[in-house]
PDB file of C-alpha atoms in Angstrom:
ATOM      1  CA  MET A   1     -13.941 164.819-304.143  1.00  0.00           C
ATOM      2  CA  VAL A   2     -17.541 163.584-303.894  1.00  0.00           C
ATOM      3  CA  LEU A   3     -18.261 160.390-301.970  1.00  0.00           C
ATOM      4  CA  ALA A   4     -20.905 158.107-303.502  1.00  0.00           C
ATOM      5  CA  VAL A   5     -22.253 155.259-301.363  1.00  0.00           C
ATOM      6  CA  ASN A   6     -24.524 152.478-302.587  1.00  0.00           C
ATOM      7  CA  ALA A   7     -25.811 150.321-299.708  1.00  0.00           C
ATOM      8  CA  GLU A   8     -27.111 146.892-300.715  1.00  0.00           C
ATOM      9  CA  ASN A   9     -28.212 144.020-298.493  1.00  0.00           C
ATOM     10  CA  THR A  10     -24.878 142.193-298.780  1.00  0.00           C
ATOM     11  CA  TYR A  11     -22.302 144.949-299.249  1.00  0.00           C
ATOM     12  CA  ILE A  12     -21.800 148.713-299.285  1.00  0.00           C
ATOM     13  CA  ALA A  13     -19.968 150.192-302.271  1.00  0.00           C
ATOM     14  CA  LEU A  14     -18.010 153.413-301.781  1.00  0.00           C
ATOM     15  CA  GLY A  15     -16.713 155.499-304.658  1.00  0.00           C
ATOM     16  CA  GLY A  16     -14.755 158.743-304.742  1.00  0.00           C
ATOM     17  CA  PHE A  17     -15.345 161.043-307.729  1.00  0.00           C
ATOM     18  CA  THR A  18     -13.532 164.108-309.007  1.00  0.00           C
ATOM     19  CA  GLU A  19     -14.032 166.040-312.241  1.00  0.00           C
ATOM     20  CA  SER A  20     -11.669 163.555-313.906  1.00  0.00           C
ATOM     21  CA  GLY A  21     -13.851 160.568-312.958  1.00  0.00           C
ATOM     22  CA  LEU A  22     -13.874 157.710-310.456  1.00  0.00           C
ATOM     23  CA  ARG A  23     -10.764 157.843-308.267  1.00  0.00           C
ATOM     24  CA  PHE A  24     -11.376 154.639-306.328  1.00  0.00           C
ATOM     25  CA  CYS A  25     -14.028 152.045-305.517  1.00  0.00           C
ATOM     26  CA  ALA A  26     -14.165 149.995-302.304  1.00  0.00           C
ATOM     27  CA  HIS A  27     -16.590 147.546-300.705  1.00  0.00           C
ATOM     28  CA  ILE A  28     -17.422 146.782-297.079  1.00  0.00           C
ATOM     29  CA  ALA A  29     -19.860 144.230-295.676  1.00  0.00           C
ATOM     30  CA  THR A  30     -23.333 145.408-294.714  1.00  0.00           C
ATOM     31  CA  ALA A  31     -23.759 144.982-290.959  1.00  0.00           C
ATOM     32  CA  PRO A  32     -27.181 146.078-289.652  1.00  0.00           C
ATOM     33  CA  PHE A  33     -26.182 146.572-286.003  1.00  0.00           C
ATOM     34  CA  ARG A  34     -23.131 148.782-286.490  1.00  0.00           C
ATOM     35  CA  THR A  35     -23.171 152.345-285.234  1.00  0.00           C
ATOM     36  CA  ALA A  36     -22.554 155.550-287.184  1.00  0.00           C
ATOM     37  CA  ASP A  37     -19.117 155.798-285.555  1.00  0.00           C
ATOM     38  CA  GLN A  38     -18.208 152.277-286.677  1.00  0.00           C
ATOM     39  CA  TYR A  39     -19.311 152.921-290.255  1.00  0.00           C
ATOM     40  CA  ALA A  40     -17.463 156.248-290.223  1.00  0.00           C
ATOM     41  CA  CYS A  41     -14.291 154.406-289.188  1.00  0.00           C
ATOM     42  CA  ASP A  42     -14.804 151.868-291.988  1.00  0.00           C
ATOM     43  CA  LEU A  43     -15.285 154.604-294.583  1.00  0.00           C
ATOM     44  CA  LEU A  44     -12.277 156.567-293.355  1.00  0.00           C
ATOM     45  CA  SER A  45     -10.179 153.393-293.504  1.00  0.00           C
ATOM     46  CA  MET A  46     -11.124 152.973-297.165  1.00  0.00           C
ATOM     47  CA  LEU A  47     -10.059 156.561-297.908  1.00  0.00           C
ATOM     48  CA  THR A  48      -6.701 155.844-296.277  1.00  0.00           C
ATOM     49  CA  LEU A  49      -6.314 152.509-298.038  1.00  0.00           C
ATOM     50  CA  TYR A  50      -6.793 154.135-301.452  1.00  0.00           C
ATOM     51  CA  HIS A  51      -4.541 157.121-300.615  1.00  0.00           C
ATOM     52  CA  VAL A  52      -7.219 159.817-300.877  1.00  0.00           C
ATOM     53  CA  SER A  53      -7.676 160.648-297.181  1.00  0.00           C
ATOM     54  CA  GLU A  54      -6.034 164.060-297.586  1.00  0.00           C
ATOM     55  CA  GLU A  55      -8.294 165.203-300.407  1.00  0.00           C
ATOM     56  CA  PRO A  56     -11.049 167.698-299.497  1.00  0.00           C
ATOM     57  CA  ILE A  57     -14.570 166.254-299.628  1.00  0.00           C
ATOM     58  CA  GLU A  58     -17.001 168.441-301.545  1.00  0.00           C
ATOM     59  CA  GLY A  59     -20.115 166.412-300.808  1.00  0.00           C
ATOM     60  CA  ALA A  60     -21.654 162.974-300.347  1.00  0.00           C
ATOM     61  CA  VAL A  61     -24.557 161.119-301.944  1.00  0.00           C
ATOM     62  CA  LEU A  62     -26.210 157.959-300.619  1.00  0.00           C
ATOM     63  CA  CYS A  63     -28.436 155.285-302.108  1.00  0.00           C
ATOM     64  CA  SER A  64     -29.662 152.678-299.623  1.00  0.00           C
ATOM     65  CA  VAL A  65     -32.072 149.766-300.067  1.00  0.00           C
ATOM     66  CA  VAL A  66     -31.522 148.728-296.430  1.00  0.00           C
ATOM     67  CA  PRO A  67     -33.817 150.980-294.351  1.00  0.00           C
ATOM     68  CA  SER A  68     -32.326 149.843-291.039  1.00  0.00           C
ATOM     69  CA  ILE A  69     -28.923 151.370-291.852  1.00  0.00           C
ATOM     70  CA  THR A  70     -29.910 154.389-293.953  1.00  0.00           C
ATOM     71  CA  SER A  71     -29.942 156.892-291.087  1.00  0.00           C
ATOM     72  CA  VAL A  72     -26.754 155.392-289.626  1.00  0.00           C
ATOM     73  CA  LEU A  73     -24.883 155.723-292.923  1.00  0.00           C
ATOM     74  CA  THR A  74     -26.248 159.239-293.372  1.00  0.00           C
ATOM     75  CA  GLU A  75     -24.785 160.232-290.013  1.00  0.00           C
ATOM     76  CA  ALA A  76     -21.479 158.488-290.776  1.00  0.00           C
ATOM     77  CA  LEU A  77     -21.149 160.368-294.068  1.00  0.00           C
ATOM     78  CA  ARG A  78     -22.066 163.636-292.353  1.00  0.00           C
ATOM     79  CA  ARG A  79     -19.265 163.128-289.836  1.00  0.00           C
ATOM     80  CA  ILE A  80     -16.500 162.275-292.282  1.00  0.00           C
ATOM     81  CA  SER A  81     -17.471 164.750-295.028  1.00  0.00           C
ATOM     82  CA  GLY A  82     -18.690 167.745-293.047  1.00  0.00           C
ATOM     83  CA  HIS A  83     -21.663 168.010-295.446  1.00  0.00           C
ATOM     84  CA  GLU A  84     -25.280 166.926-295.347  1.00  0.00           C
ATOM     85  CA  PRO A  85     -25.415 163.839-297.587  1.00  0.00           C
ATOM     86  CA  MET A  86     -27.879 163.754-300.448  1.00  0.00           C
ATOM     87  CA  ASN A  87     -30.197 160.753-300.060  1.00  0.00           C
ATOM     88  CA  ILE A  88     -31.741 159.404-303.257  1.00  0.00           C
ATOM     89  CA  SER A  89     -35.478 159.671-302.656  1.00  0.00           C
ATOM     90  CA  SER A  90     -38.616 160.906-304.376  1.00  0.00           C
ATOM     91  CA  GLY A  91     -37.628 164.523-303.723  1.00  0.00           C
ATOM     92  CA  VAL A  92     -34.322 164.310-305.608  1.00  0.00           C
ATOM     93  CA  ARG A  93     -34.153 165.349-309.240  1.00  0.00           C
ATOM     94  CA  THR A  94     -32.884 162.460-311.374  1.00  0.00           C
ATOM     95  CA  GLY A  95     -33.940 163.395-314.893  1.00  0.00           C
ATOM     96  CA  LEU A  96     -35.203 159.835-315.416  1.00  0.00           C
ATOM     97  CA  ASN A  97     -38.568 159.363-317.076  1.00  0.00           C
ATOM     98  CA  ILE A  98     -40.370 156.512-315.290  1.00  0.00           C
ATOM     99  CA  LYS A  99     -43.491 154.867-316.652  1.00  0.00           C
ATOM    100  CA  ILE A 100     -44.580 152.221-314.157  1.00  0.00           C
ATOM    101  CA  GLU A 101     -47.698 151.990-311.996  1.00  0.00           C
ATOM    102  CA  ASN A 102     -46.136 153.484-308.847  1.00  0.00           C
ATOM    103  CA  PRO A 103     -42.771 155.198-309.443  1.00  0.00           C
ATOM    104  CA  ARG A 104     -42.369 155.846-305.685  1.00  0.00           C
ATOM    105  CA  GLN A 105     -42.030 152.090-305.131  1.00  0.00           C
ATOM    106  CA  LEU A 106     -39.083 151.801-307.510  1.00  0.00           C
ATOM    107  CA  GLY A 107     -35.885 150.950-305.634  1.00  0.00           C
ATOM    108  CA  SER A 108     -33.409 153.826-305.457  1.00  0.00           C
ATOM    109  CA  ASP A 109     -30.623 151.491-306.618  1.00  0.00           C
ATOM    110  CA  LEU A 110     -32.538 150.759-309.834  1.00  0.00           C
ATOM    111  CA  VAL A 111     -33.028 154.484-310.351  1.00  0.00           C
ATOM    112  CA  CYS A 112     -29.268 155.093-310.114  1.00  0.00           C
ATOM    113  CA  LEU A 113     -28.547 152.288-312.571  1.00  0.00           C
ATOM    114  CA  ALA A 114     -31.147 153.550-315.027  1.00  0.00           C
ATOM    115  CA  VAL A 115     -29.972 157.178-314.827  1.00  0.00           C
ATOM    116  CA  GLU A 116     -26.417 156.249-315.807  1.00  0.00           C
ATOM    117  CA  ALA A 117     -27.486 153.765-318.478  1.00  0.00           C
ATOM    118  CA  ALA A 118     -29.875 156.278-320.072  1.00  0.00           C
ATOM    119  CA  ALA A 119     -27.093 158.863-320.221  1.00  0.00           C
ATOM    120  CA  THR A 120     -24.315 156.665-321.588  1.00  0.00           C
ATOM    121  CA  LEU A 121     -25.586 153.521-323.323  1.00  0.00           C
ATOM    122  CA  PRO A 122     -27.410 152.822-326.606  1.00  0.00           C
ATOM    123  CA  MET A 123     -31.165 152.365-326.210  1.00  0.00           C
ATOM    124  CA  PRO A 124     -33.232 150.263-325.766  1.00  0.00           C
ATOM    125  CA  CYS A 125     -31.354 148.785-322.852  1.00  0.00           C
ATOM    126  CA  LEU A 126     -31.690 146.129-320.190  1.00  0.00           C
ATOM    127  CA  ILE A 127     -29.684 146.453-316.968  1.00  0.00           C
ATOM    128  CA  VAL A 128     -28.980 143.166-315.194  1.00  0.00           C
ATOM    129  CA  ALA A 129     -27.768 143.724-311.622  1.00  0.00           C
ATOM    130  CA  ALA A 130     -26.531 140.536-309.954  1.00  0.00           C
ATOM    131  CA  ASP A 131     -26.516 141.294-306.237  1.00  0.00           C
ATOM    132  CA  THR A 132     -28.414 139.781-303.288  1.00  0.00           C
ATOM    133  CA  ALA A 133     -31.354 139.807-305.683  1.00  0.00           C
ATOM    134  CA  THR A 134     -30.865 139.727-309.438  1.00  0.00           C
ATOM    135  CA  THR A 135     -32.797 142.598-310.986  1.00  0.00           C
ATOM    136  CA  PHE A 136     -33.693 143.435-314.564  1.00  0.00           C
ATOM    137  CA  THR A 137     -34.422 147.074-315.421  1.00  0.00           C
ATOM    138  CA  ALA A 138     -35.759 147.899-318.900  1.00  0.00           C
ATOM    139  CA  LEU A 139     -35.346 151.211-320.737  1.00  0.00           C
ATOM    140  CA  ASN A 140     -37.121 151.725-324.062  1.00  0.00           C
ATOM    141  CA  SER A 141     -35.753 153.395-327.179  1.00  0.00           C
ATOM    142  CA  SER A 142     -36.231 156.881-325.686  1.00  0.00           C
ATOM    143  CA  GLY A 143     -34.500 155.983-322.398  1.00  0.00           C
ATOM    144  CA  THR A 144     -37.718 155.761-320.400  1.00  0.00           C
ATOM    145  CA  MET A 145     -37.773 153.196-317.607  1.00  0.00           C
ATOM    146  CA  VAL A 146     -40.734 150.997-318.550  1.00  0.00           C
ATOM    147  CA  GLY A 147     -40.511 147.915-316.327  1.00  0.00           C
ATOM    148  CA  SER A 148     -38.413 145.570-314.251  1.00  0.00           C
ATOM    149  CA  ALA A 149     -38.169 142.094-312.806  1.00  0.00           C
ATOM    150  CA  ILE A 150     -36.729 140.885-309.501  1.00  0.00           C
ATOM    151  CA  ALA A 151     -35.396 137.336-309.046  1.00  0.00           C
ATOM    152  CA  PRO A 152     -33.613 135.597-306.159  1.00  0.00           C
ATOM    153  CA  GLY A 153     -29.858 136.118-306.392  1.00  0.00           C
ATOM    154  CA  LEU A 154     -27.024 133.603-306.245  1.00  0.00           C
ATOM    155  CA  LEU A 155     -26.652 133.841-302.468  1.00  0.00           C
ATOM    156  CA  ILE A 156     -30.366 133.448-301.915  1.00  0.00           C
ATOM    157  CA  GLY A 157     -30.299 130.272-304.010  1.00  0.00           C
ATOM    158  CA  LEU A 158     -27.418 128.834-301.995  1.00  0.00           C
ATOM    159  CA  ALA A 159     -29.053 129.831-298.706  1.00  0.00           C
ATOM    160  CA  ALA A 160     -32.301 128.145-299.733  1.00  0.00           C
ATOM    161  CA  LEU A 161     -30.487 124.902-300.542  1.00  0.00           C
ATOM    162  CA  ARG A 162     -28.669 124.963-297.208  1.00  0.00           C
ATOM    163  CA  THR A 163     -31.833 125.804-295.250  1.00  0.00           C
ATOM    164  CA  HIS A 164     -34.242 123.358-296.854  1.00  0.00           C
ATOM    165  CA  ALA A 165     -31.949 120.432-297.712  1.00  0.00           C
ATOM    166  CA  ALA A 166     -30.482 119.208-294.416  1.00  0.00           C
ATOM    167  CA  GLN A 167     -27.554 117.234-295.851  1.00  0.00           C
ATOM    168  CA  LEU A 168     -26.219 119.950-298.157  1.00  0.00           C
ATOM    169  CA  PRO A 169     -23.208 121.951-296.920  1.00  0.00           C
ATOM    170  CA  SER A 170     -22.632 125.681-296.769  1.00  0.00           C
ATOM    171  CA  ILE A 171     -20.487 126.733-299.760  1.00  0.00           C
ATOM    172  CA  ARG A 172     -19.306 129.863-301.536  1.00  0.00           C
ATOM    173  CA  PRO A 173     -20.684 130.762-304.973  1.00  0.00           C
ATOM    174  CA  GLU A 174     -17.861 129.718-307.283  1.00  0.00           C
ATOM    175  CA  ALA A 175     -17.502 128.013-310.642  1.00  0.00           C
ATOM    176  CA  PRO A 176     -17.464 124.186-310.314  1.00  0.00           C
ATOM    177  CA  GLU A 177     -14.102 122.555-310.972  1.00  0.00           C
ATOM    178  CA  HIS A 178     -15.336 120.078-313.590  1.00  0.00           C
ATOM    179  CA  GLY A 179     -17.954 122.090-315.435  1.00  0.00           C
ATOM    180  CA  VAL A 180     -21.687 121.490-315.488  1.00  0.00           C
ATOM    181  CA  MET A 181     -21.478 117.803-314.475  1.00  0.00           C
ATOM    182  CA  GLY A 182     -20.525 117.977-310.815  1.00  0.00           C
ATOM    183  CA  CYS A 183     -18.496 115.026-309.517  1.00  0.00           C
ATOM    184  CA  ASN A 184     -19.159 115.756-305.836  1.00  0.00           C
ATOM    185  CA  THR A 185     -21.826 117.448-303.747  1.00  0.00           C
ATOM    186  CA  THR A 186     -20.078 120.811-303.607  1.00  0.00           C
ATOM    187  CA  ASP A 187     -19.486 120.993-307.359  1.00  0.00           C
ATOM    188  CA  SER A 188     -23.025 119.776-308.049  1.00  0.00           C
ATOM    189  CA  MET A 189     -24.424 122.620-305.943  1.00  0.00           C
ATOM    190  CA  ARG A 190     -22.155 125.156-307.620  1.00  0.00           C
ATOM    191  CA  SER A 191     -23.142 123.871-311.037  1.00  0.00           C
ATOM    192  CA  GLY A 192     -26.855 124.054-310.316  1.00  0.00           C
ATOM    193  CA  VAL A 193     -26.746 127.481-308.741  1.00  0.00           C
ATOM    194  CA  LEU A 194     -24.235 129.174-311.077  1.00  0.00           C
ATOM    195  CA  PHE A 195     -25.163 127.669-314.430  1.00  0.00           C
ATOM    196  CA  GLY A 196     -28.839 127.605-313.523  1.00  0.00           C
ATOM    197  CA  HIS A 197     -28.658 131.304-312.675  1.00  0.00           C
ATOM    198  CA  ALA A 198     -26.836 132.067-315.911  1.00  0.00           C
ATOM    199  CA  CYS A 199     -29.539 130.228-317.875  1.00  0.00           C
ATOM    200  CA  MET A 200     -32.208 132.208-316.046  1.00  0.00           C
ATOM    201  CA  ILE A 201     -30.487 135.471-316.964  1.00  0.00           C
ATOM    202  CA  ASP A 202     -30.106 134.412-320.619  1.00  0.00           C
ATOM    203  CA  GLY A 203     -33.790 133.488-320.750  1.00  0.00           C
ATOM    204  CA  MET A 204     -34.908 136.740-319.133  1.00  0.00           C
ATOM    205  CA  ILE A 205     -32.764 138.769-321.548  1.00  0.00           C
ATOM    206  CA  GLN A 206     -34.490 137.056-324.465  1.00  0.00           C
ATOM    207  CA  ARG A 207     -37.945 137.798-323.028  1.00  0.00           C
ATOM    208  CA  PHE A 208     -37.097 141.447-322.334  1.00  0.00           C
ATOM    209  CA  SER A 209     -35.657 141.768-325.834  1.00  0.00           C
ATOM    210  CA  GLU A 210     -38.954 140.560-327.284  1.00  0.00           C
ATOM    211  CA  ALA A 211     -40.918 142.927-325.032  1.00  0.00           C
ATOM    212  CA  LEU A 212     -38.741 145.900-326.036  1.00  0.00           C
ATOM    213  CA  GLY A 213     -39.101 145.147-329.722  1.00  0.00           C
ATOM    214  CA  GLY A 214     -35.817 143.617-330.857  1.00  0.00           C
ATOM    215  CA  ASP A 215     -32.103 144.255-330.427  1.00  0.00           C
ATOM    216  CA  ILE A 216     -31.173 145.686-327.037  1.00  0.00           C
ATOM    217  CA  THR A 217     -28.036 146.692-325.168  1.00  0.00           C
ATOM    218  CA  VAL A 218     -27.515 144.497-322.092  1.00  0.00           C
ATOM    219  CA  ALA A 219     -25.503 146.002-319.228  1.00  0.00           C
ATOM    220  CA  LEU A 220     -24.323 143.561-316.569  1.00  0.00           C
ATOM    221  CA  THR A 221     -23.436 144.926-313.148  1.00  0.00           C
ATOM    222  CA  GLY A 222     -23.500 143.972-309.464  1.00  0.00           C
ATOM    223  CA  ALA A 223     -21.366 142.057-306.991  1.00  0.00           C
ATOM    224  CA  TYR A 224     -21.659 138.734-308.843  1.00  0.00           C
ATOM    225  CA  SER A 225     -21.413 140.054-312.398  1.00  0.00           C
ATOM    226  CA  GLU A 226     -17.760 139.020-312.734  1.00  0.00           C
ATOM    227  CA  LEU A 227     -18.573 135.457-311.650  1.00  0.00           C
ATOM    228  CA  LEU A 228     -21.570 135.174-313.971  1.00  0.00           C
ATOM    229  CA  ALA A 229     -20.257 136.950-317.073  1.00  0.00           C
ATOM    230  CA  PRO A 230     -18.174 134.047-318.532  1.00  0.00           C
ATOM    231  CA  HIS A 231     -21.149 131.684-318.323  1.00  0.00           C
ATOM    232  CA  LEU A 232     -23.745 133.819-320.115  1.00  0.00           C
ATOM    233  CA  ARG A 233     -24.500 132.969-323.732  1.00  0.00           C
ATOM    234  CA  THR A 234     -26.032 136.356-324.481  1.00  0.00           C
ATOM    235  CA  GLN A 235     -23.725 139.249-325.329  1.00  0.00           C
ATOM    236  CA  THR A 236     -23.510 141.618-322.395  1.00  0.00           C
ATOM    237  CA  TYR A 237     -21.333 144.580-321.457  1.00  0.00           C
ATOM    238  CA  ARG A 238     -20.038 144.576-317.899  1.00  0.00           C
ATOM    239  CA  TYR A 239     -20.218 147.831-315.950  1.00  0.00           C
ATOM    240  CA  PRO A 240     -19.239 146.990-312.341  1.00  0.00           C
ATOM    241  CA  ASP A 241     -19.580 150.577-311.012  1.00  0.00           C
ATOM    242  CA  LEU A 242     -22.726 151.607-312.892  1.00  0.00           C
ATOM    243  CA  ALA A 243     -24.723 152.514-309.750  1.00  0.00           C
ATOM    244  CA  LEU A 244     -21.903 154.667-308.329  1.00  0.00           C
ATOM    245  CA  HIS A 245     -21.602 156.587-311.599  1.00  0.00           C
ATOM    246  CA  GLY A 246     -25.379 157.084-311.546  1.00  0.00           C
ATOM    247  CA  LEU A 247     -25.172 158.451-308.009  1.00  0.00           C
ATOM    248  CA  TYR A 248     -22.492 160.938-308.990  1.00  0.00           C
ATOM    249  CA  ARG A 249     -24.493 162.008-312.051  1.00  0.00           C
ATOM    250  CA  ILE A 250     -27.564 162.647-309.863  1.00  0.00           C
ATOM    251  CA  TRP A 251     -25.448 164.603-307.356  1.00  0.00           C
ATOM    252  CA  LYS A 252     -24.085 166.841-310.124  1.00  0.00           C
ATOM    253  CA  LYS A 253     -27.564 167.412-311.575  1.00  0.00           C
ATOM    254  CA  ASN A 254     -28.955 168.538-308.214  1.00  0.00           C
ATOM    255  CA  LYS A 255     -25.895 170.644-307.406  1.00  0.00           C
ATOM    256  CA  LYS A 256     -26.371 172.590-310.642  1.00  0.00           C
ATOM    257  CA  ARG A 257     -30.035 173.182-309.799  1.00  0.00           C
ATOM    258  CA  LYS A 258     -29.063 174.716-306.425  1.00  0.00           C
ATOM    259  CA  SER A 259     -26.307 176.892-307.925  1.00  0.00           C
TER     260      SER A 259
END
């Protein structure tokens, strides 16, 4: 089994892959001050929870957009797998053609998403990843990554309301009970943040479609994709584990090169 770990600002996704595909997917909260031992315990607990703790680990691959925990997670994976984890960086072969001003500045999470989309989805394609930030990654008709956009995510919107509007409460991002017309403060906030975010995504999809020259495949992924999907008016295809599959694909590509 190969362990694939995608570390985002809010959560860390862990997937276990075999030749037959994804065996399990788990999520733990990102905690910047945890030690390698603590993360190792968390990861081992997930293996036990999903009944794969007895399976031999062939390797591990890590994508992290949180620099403060990258080395800690690397050490945690080294301890539980017995292998040196592959970190997605500029020295790793991805097979992705990137045409932006500075490819080295492209987030490793976007690379993983684009690698899997280019290999499996019809082109041109737009990947919408609804996480701490909501990102848009565009692939043209040949599968080349040609541009992206980064917008504040759902949680950032809620945090901004709570921080800058003193009388507004702290709430979870959920669908309002009575639809778009909130009948209380909590529902009004949920309506504005959720439906407003969905409208933003619909509008950005339209603009990217125009920039890419017409009909495009839209892949929706990320922690908040399930919450947002029913409220989008543009046709999208939900791929919740797209980044993990991209990580595994990159691991296999580099393993073959070393063989």
